PDB file of N, CA, C and O in Angstrom:
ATOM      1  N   UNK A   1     -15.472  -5.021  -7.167  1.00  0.00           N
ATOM      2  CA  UNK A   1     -14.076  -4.691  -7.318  1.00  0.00           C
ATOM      3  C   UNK A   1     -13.593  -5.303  -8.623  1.00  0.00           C
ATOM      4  O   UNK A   1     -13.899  -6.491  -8.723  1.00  0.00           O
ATOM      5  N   UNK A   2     -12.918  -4.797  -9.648  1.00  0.00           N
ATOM      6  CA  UNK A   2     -12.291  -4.747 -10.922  1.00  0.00           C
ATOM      7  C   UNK A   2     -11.079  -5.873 -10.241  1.00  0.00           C
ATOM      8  O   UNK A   2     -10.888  -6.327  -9.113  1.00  0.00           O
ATOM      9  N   UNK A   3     -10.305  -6.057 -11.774  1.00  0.00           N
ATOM     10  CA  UNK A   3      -9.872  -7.019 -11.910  1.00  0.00           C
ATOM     11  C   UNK A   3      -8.303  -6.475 -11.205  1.00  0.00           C
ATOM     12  O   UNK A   3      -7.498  -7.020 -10.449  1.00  0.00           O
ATOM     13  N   UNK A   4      -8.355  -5.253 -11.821  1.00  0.00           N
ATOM     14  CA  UNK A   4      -7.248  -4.166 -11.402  1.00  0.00           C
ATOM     15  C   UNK A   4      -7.283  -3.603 -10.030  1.00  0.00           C
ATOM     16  O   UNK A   4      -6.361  -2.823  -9.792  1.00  0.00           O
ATOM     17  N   UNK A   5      -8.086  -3.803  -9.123  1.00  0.00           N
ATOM     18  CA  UNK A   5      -7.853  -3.619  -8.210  1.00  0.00           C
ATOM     19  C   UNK A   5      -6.867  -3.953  -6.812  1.00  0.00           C
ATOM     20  O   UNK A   5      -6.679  -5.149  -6.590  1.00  0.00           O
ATOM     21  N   UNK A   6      -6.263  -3.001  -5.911  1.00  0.00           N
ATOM     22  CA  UNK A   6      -5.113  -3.389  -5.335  1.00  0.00           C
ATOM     23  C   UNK A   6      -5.356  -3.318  -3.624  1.00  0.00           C
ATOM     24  O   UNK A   6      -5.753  -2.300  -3.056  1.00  0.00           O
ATOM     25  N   UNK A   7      -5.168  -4.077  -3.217  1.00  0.00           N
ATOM     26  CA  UNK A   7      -5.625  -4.207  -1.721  1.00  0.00           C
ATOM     27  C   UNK A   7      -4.305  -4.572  -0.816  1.00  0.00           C
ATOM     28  O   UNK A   7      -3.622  -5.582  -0.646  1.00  0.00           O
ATOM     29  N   UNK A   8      -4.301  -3.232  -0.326  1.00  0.00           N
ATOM     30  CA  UNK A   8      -3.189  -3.111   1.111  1.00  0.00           C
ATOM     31  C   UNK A   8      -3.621  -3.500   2.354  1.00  0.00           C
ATOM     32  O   UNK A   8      -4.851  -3.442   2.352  1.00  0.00           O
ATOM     33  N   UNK A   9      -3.287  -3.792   3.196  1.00  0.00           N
ATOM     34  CA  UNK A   9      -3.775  -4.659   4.748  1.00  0.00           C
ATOM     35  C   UNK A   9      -2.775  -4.214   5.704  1.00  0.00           C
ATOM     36  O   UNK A   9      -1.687  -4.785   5.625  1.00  0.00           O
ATOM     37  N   UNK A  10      -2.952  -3.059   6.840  1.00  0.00           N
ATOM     38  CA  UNK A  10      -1.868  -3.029   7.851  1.00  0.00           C
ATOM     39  C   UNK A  10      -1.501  -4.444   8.229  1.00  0.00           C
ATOM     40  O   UNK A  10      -2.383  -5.302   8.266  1.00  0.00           O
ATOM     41  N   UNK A  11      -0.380  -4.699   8.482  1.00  0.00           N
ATOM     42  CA  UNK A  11      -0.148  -5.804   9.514  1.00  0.00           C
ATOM     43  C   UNK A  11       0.170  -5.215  11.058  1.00  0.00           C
ATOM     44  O   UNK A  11       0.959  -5.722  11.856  1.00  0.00           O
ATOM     45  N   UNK A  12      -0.572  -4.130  11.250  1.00  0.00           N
ATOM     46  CA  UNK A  12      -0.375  -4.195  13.188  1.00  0.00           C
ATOM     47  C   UNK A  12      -2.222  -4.017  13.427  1.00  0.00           C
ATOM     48  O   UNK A  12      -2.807  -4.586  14.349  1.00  0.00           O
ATOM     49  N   UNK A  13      -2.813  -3.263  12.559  1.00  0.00           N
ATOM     50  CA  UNK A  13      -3.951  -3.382  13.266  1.00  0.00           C
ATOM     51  C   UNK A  13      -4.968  -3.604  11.809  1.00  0.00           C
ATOM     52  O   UNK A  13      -5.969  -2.896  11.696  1.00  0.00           O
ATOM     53  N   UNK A  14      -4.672  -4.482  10.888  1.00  0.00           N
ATOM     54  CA  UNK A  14      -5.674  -5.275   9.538  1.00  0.00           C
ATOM     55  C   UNK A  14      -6.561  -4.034   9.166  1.00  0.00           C
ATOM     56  O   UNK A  14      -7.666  -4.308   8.698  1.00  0.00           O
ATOM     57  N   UNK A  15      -6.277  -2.873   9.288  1.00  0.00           N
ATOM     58  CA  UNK A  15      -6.927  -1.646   8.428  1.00  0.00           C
ATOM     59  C   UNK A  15      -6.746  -2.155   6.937  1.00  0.00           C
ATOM     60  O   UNK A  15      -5.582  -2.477   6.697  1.00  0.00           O
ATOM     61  N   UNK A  16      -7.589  -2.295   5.932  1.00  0.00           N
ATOM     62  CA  UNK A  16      -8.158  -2.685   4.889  1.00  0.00           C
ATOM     63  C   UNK A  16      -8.124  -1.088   3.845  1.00  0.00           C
ATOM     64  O   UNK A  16      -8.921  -0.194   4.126  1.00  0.00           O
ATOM     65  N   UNK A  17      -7.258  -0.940   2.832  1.00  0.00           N
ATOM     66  CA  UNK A  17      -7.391   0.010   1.958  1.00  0.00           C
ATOM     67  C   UNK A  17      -7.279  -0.736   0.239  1.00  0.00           C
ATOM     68  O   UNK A  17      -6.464  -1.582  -0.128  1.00  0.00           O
ATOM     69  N   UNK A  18      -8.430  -0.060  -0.615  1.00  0.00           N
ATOM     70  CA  UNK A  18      -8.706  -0.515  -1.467  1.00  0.00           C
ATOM     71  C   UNK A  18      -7.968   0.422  -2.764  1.00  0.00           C
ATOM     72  O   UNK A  18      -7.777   1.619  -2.544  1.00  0.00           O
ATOM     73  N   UNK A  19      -7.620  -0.084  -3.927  1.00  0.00           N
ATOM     74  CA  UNK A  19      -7.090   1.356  -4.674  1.00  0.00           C
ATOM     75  C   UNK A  19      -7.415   0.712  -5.973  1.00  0.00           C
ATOM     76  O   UNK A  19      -7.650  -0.496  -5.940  1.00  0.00           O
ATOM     77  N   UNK A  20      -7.466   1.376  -7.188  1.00  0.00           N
ATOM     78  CA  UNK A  20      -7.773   0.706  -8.317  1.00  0.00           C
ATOM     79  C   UNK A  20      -7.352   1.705  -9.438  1.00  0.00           C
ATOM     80  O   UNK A  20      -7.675   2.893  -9.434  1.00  0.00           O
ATOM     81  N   UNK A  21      -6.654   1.143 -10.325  1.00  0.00           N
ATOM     82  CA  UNK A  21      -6.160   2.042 -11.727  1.00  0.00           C
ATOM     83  C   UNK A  21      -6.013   0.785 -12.747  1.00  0.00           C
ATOM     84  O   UNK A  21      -5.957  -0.417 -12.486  1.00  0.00           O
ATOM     85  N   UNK A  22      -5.973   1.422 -13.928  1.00  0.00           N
ATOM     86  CA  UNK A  22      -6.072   0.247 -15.047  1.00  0.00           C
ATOM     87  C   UNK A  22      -4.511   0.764 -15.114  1.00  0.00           C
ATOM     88  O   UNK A  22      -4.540   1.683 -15.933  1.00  0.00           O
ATOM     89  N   UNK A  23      -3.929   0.697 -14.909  1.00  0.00           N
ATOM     90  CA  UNK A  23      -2.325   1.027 -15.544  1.00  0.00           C
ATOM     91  C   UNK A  23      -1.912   0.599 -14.278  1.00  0.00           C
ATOM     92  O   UNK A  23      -0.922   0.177 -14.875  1.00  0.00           O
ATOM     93  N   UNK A  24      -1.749   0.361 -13.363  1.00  0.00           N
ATOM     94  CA  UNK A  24      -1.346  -0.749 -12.479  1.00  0.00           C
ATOM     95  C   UNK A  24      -1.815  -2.089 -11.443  1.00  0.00           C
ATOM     96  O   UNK A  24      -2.949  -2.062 -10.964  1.00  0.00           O
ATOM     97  N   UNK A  25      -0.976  -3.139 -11.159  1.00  0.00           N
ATOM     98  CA  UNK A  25      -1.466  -4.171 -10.855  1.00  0.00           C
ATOM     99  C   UNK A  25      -0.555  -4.297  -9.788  1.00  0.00           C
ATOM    100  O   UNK A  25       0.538  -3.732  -9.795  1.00  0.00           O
ATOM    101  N   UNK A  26      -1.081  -5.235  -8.590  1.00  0.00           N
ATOM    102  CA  UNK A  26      -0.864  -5.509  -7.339  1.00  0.00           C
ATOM    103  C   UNK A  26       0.653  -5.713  -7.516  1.00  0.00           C
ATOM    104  O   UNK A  26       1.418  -4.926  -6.959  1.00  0.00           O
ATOM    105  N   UNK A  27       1.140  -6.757  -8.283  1.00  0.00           N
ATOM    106  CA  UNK A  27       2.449  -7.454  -8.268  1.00  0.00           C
ATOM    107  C   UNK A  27       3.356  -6.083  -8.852  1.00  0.00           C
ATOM    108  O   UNK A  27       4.498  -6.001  -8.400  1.00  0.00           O
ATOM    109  N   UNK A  28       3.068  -5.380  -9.490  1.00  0.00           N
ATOM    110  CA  UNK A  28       3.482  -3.905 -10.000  1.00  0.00           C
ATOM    111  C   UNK A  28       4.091  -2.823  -8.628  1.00  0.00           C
ATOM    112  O   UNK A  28       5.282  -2.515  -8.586  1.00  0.00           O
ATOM    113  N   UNK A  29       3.307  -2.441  -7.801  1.00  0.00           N
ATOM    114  CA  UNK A  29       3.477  -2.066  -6.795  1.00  0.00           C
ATOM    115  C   UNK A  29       4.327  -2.586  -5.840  1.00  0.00           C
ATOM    116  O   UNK A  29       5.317  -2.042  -5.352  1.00  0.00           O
ATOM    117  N   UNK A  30       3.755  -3.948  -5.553  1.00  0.00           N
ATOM    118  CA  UNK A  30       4.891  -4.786  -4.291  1.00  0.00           C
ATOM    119  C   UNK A  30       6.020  -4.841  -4.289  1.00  0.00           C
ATOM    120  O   UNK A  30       6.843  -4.989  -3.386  1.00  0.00           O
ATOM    121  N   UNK A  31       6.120  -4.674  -5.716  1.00  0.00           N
ATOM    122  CA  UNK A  31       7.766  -4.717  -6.441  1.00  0.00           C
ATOM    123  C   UNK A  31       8.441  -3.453  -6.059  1.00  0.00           C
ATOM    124  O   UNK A  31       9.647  -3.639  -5.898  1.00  0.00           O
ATOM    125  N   UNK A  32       7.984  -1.970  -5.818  1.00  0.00           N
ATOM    126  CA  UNK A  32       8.554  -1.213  -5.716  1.00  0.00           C
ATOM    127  C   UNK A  32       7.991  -0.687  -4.683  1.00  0.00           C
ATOM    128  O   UNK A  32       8.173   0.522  -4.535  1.00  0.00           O
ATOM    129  N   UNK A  33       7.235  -1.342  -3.771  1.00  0.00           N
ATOM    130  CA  UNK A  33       6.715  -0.436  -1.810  1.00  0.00           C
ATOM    131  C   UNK A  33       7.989  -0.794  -1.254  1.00  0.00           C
ATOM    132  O   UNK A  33       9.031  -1.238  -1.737  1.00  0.00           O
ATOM    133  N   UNK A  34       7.525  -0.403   0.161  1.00  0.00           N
ATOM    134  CA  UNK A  34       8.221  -0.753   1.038  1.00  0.00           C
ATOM    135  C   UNK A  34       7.385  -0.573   2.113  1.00  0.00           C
ATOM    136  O   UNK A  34       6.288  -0.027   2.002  1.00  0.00           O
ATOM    137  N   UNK A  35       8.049  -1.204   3.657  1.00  0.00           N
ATOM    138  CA  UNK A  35       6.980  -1.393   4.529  1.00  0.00           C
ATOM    139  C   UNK A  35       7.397  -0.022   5.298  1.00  0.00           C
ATOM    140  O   UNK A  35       8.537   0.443   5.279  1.00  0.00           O
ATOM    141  N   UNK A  36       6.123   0.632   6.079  1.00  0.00           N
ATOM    142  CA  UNK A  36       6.795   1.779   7.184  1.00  0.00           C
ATOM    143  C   UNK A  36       7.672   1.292   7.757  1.00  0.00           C
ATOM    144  O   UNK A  36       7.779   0.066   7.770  1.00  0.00           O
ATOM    145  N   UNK A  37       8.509   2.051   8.362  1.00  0.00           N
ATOM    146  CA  UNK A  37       9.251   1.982   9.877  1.00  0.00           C
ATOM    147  C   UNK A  37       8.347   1.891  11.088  1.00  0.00           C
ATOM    148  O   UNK A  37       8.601   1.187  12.065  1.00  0.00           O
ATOM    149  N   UNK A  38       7.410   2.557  10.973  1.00  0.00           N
ATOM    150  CA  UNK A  38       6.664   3.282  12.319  1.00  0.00           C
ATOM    151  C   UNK A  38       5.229   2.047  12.612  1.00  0.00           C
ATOM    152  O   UNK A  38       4.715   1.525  13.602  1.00  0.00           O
ATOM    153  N   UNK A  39       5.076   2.018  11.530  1.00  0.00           N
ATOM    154  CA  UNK A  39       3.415   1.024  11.560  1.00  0.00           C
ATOM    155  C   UNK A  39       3.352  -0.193  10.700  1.00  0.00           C
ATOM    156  O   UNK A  39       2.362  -0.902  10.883  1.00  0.00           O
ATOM    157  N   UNK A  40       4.269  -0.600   9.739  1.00  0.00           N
ATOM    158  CA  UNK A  40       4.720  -1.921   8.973  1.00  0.00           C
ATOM    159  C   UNK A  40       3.620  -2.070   7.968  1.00  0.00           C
ATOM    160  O   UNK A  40       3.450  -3.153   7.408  1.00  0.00           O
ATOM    161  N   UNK A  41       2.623  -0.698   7.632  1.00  0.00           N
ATOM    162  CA  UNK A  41       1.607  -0.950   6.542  1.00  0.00           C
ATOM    163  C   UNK A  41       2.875  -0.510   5.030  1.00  0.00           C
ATOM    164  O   UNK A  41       3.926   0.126   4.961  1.00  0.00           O
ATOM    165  N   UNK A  42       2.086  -1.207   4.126  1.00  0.00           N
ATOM    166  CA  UNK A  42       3.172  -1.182   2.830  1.00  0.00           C
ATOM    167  C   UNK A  42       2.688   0.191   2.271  1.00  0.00           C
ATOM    168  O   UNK A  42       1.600   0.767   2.277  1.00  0.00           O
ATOM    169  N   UNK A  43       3.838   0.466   1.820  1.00  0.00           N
ATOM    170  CA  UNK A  43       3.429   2.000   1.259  1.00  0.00           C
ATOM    171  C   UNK A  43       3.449   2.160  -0.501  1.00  0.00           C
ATOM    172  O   UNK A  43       4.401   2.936  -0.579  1.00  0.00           O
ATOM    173  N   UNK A  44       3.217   2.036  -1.274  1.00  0.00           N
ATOM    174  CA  UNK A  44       3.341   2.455  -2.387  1.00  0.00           C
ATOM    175  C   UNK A  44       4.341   3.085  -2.895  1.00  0.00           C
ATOM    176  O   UNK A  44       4.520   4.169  -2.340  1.00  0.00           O
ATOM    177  N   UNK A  45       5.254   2.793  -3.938  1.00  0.00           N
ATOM    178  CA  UNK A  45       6.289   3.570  -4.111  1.00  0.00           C
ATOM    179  C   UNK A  45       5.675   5.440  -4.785  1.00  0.00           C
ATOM    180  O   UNK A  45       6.328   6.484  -4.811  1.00  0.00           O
ATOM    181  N   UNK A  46       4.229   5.182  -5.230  1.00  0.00           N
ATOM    182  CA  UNK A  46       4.218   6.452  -5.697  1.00  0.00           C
ATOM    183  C   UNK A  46       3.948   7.245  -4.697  1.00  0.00           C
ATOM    184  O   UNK A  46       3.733   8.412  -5.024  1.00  0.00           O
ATOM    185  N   UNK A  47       3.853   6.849  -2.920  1.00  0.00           N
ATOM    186  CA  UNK A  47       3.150   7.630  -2.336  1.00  0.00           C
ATOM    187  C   UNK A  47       4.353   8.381  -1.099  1.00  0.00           C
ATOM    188  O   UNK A  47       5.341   7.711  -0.797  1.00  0.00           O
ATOM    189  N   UNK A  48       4.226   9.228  -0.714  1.00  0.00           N
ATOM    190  CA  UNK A  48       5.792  10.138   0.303  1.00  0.00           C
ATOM    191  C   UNK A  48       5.600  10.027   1.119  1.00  0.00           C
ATOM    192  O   UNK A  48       6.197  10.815   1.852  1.00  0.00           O
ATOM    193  N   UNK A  49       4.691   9.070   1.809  1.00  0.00           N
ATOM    194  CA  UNK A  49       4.535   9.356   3.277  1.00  0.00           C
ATOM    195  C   UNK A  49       3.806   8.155   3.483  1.00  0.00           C
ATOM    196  O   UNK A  49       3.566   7.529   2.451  1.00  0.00           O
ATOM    197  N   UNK A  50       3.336   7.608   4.688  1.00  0.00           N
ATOM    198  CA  UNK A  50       2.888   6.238   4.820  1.00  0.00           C
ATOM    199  C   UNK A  50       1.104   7.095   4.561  1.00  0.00           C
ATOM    200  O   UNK A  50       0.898   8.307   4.506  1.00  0.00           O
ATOM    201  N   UNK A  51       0.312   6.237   4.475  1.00  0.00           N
ATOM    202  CA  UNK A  51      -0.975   5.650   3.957  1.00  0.00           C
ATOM    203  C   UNK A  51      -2.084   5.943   5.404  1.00  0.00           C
ATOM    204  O   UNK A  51      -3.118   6.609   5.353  1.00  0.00           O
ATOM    205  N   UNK A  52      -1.549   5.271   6.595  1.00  0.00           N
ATOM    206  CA  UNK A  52      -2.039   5.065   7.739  1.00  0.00           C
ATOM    207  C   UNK A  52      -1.156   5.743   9.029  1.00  0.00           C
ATOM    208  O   UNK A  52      -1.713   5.700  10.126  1.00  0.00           O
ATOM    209  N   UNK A  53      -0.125   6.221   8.970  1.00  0.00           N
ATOM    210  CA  UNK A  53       0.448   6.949  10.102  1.00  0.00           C
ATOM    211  C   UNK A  53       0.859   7.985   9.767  1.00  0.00           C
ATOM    212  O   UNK A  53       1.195   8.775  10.649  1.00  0.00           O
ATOM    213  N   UNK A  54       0.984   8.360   8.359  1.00  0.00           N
ATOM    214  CA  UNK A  54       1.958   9.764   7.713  1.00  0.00           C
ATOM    215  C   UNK A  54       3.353   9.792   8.225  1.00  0.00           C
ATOM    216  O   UNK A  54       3.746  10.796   8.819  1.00  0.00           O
ATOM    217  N   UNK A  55       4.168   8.721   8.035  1.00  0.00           N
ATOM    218  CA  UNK A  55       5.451   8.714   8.860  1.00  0.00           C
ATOM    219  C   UNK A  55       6.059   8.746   6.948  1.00  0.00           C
ATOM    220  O   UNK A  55       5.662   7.968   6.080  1.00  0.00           O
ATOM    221  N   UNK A  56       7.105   9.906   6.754  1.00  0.00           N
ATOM    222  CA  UNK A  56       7.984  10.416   5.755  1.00  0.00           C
ATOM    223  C   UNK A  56       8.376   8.817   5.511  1.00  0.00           C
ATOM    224  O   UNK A  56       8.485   8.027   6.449  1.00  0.00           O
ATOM    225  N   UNK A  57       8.588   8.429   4.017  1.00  0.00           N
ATOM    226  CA  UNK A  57       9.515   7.446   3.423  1.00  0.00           C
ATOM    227  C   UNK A  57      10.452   7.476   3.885  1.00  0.00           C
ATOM    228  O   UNK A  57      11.348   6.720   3.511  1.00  0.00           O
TER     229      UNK A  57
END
C-alpha cells in the first residue's frame, strides 16, 4: 500500500475498504465525508450513496 493510500473501516461491522489516488490524502477526504445515517460507515464526499449499504447522501 502507497503512501497515498486511504482506508475506510465500518464502525458497525469493521468491513475494511482500501482506495488510493495520488491527488488525494486521507485528511483530504475526512474533511469533507460524512458518516451514513443507516450504517455509520464514512462516505466520501465524492461518492452519492454510501460505500457499504447504498443508503442516498
Amino acid at each position: 500500500m502507497g503512501e497515498d493510500a486511504v482506508v475506510f473501516t465500518c464502525r458497525t461491522c469493521n468491513r475494511i475498504e482500501l482506495f488510493g489516488s495520488a491527488h488525494t490524502t486521507e485528511v483530504d477526504l475526512r474533511g469533507k465525508s460524512i458518516d451514513c445515517d443507516r450504517c455509520g460507515t464514512l462516505i466520501p464526499a465524492t461518492a452519492g450513496v454510501c460505500p457499504n449499504c447504498g443508503q442516498p447522501k
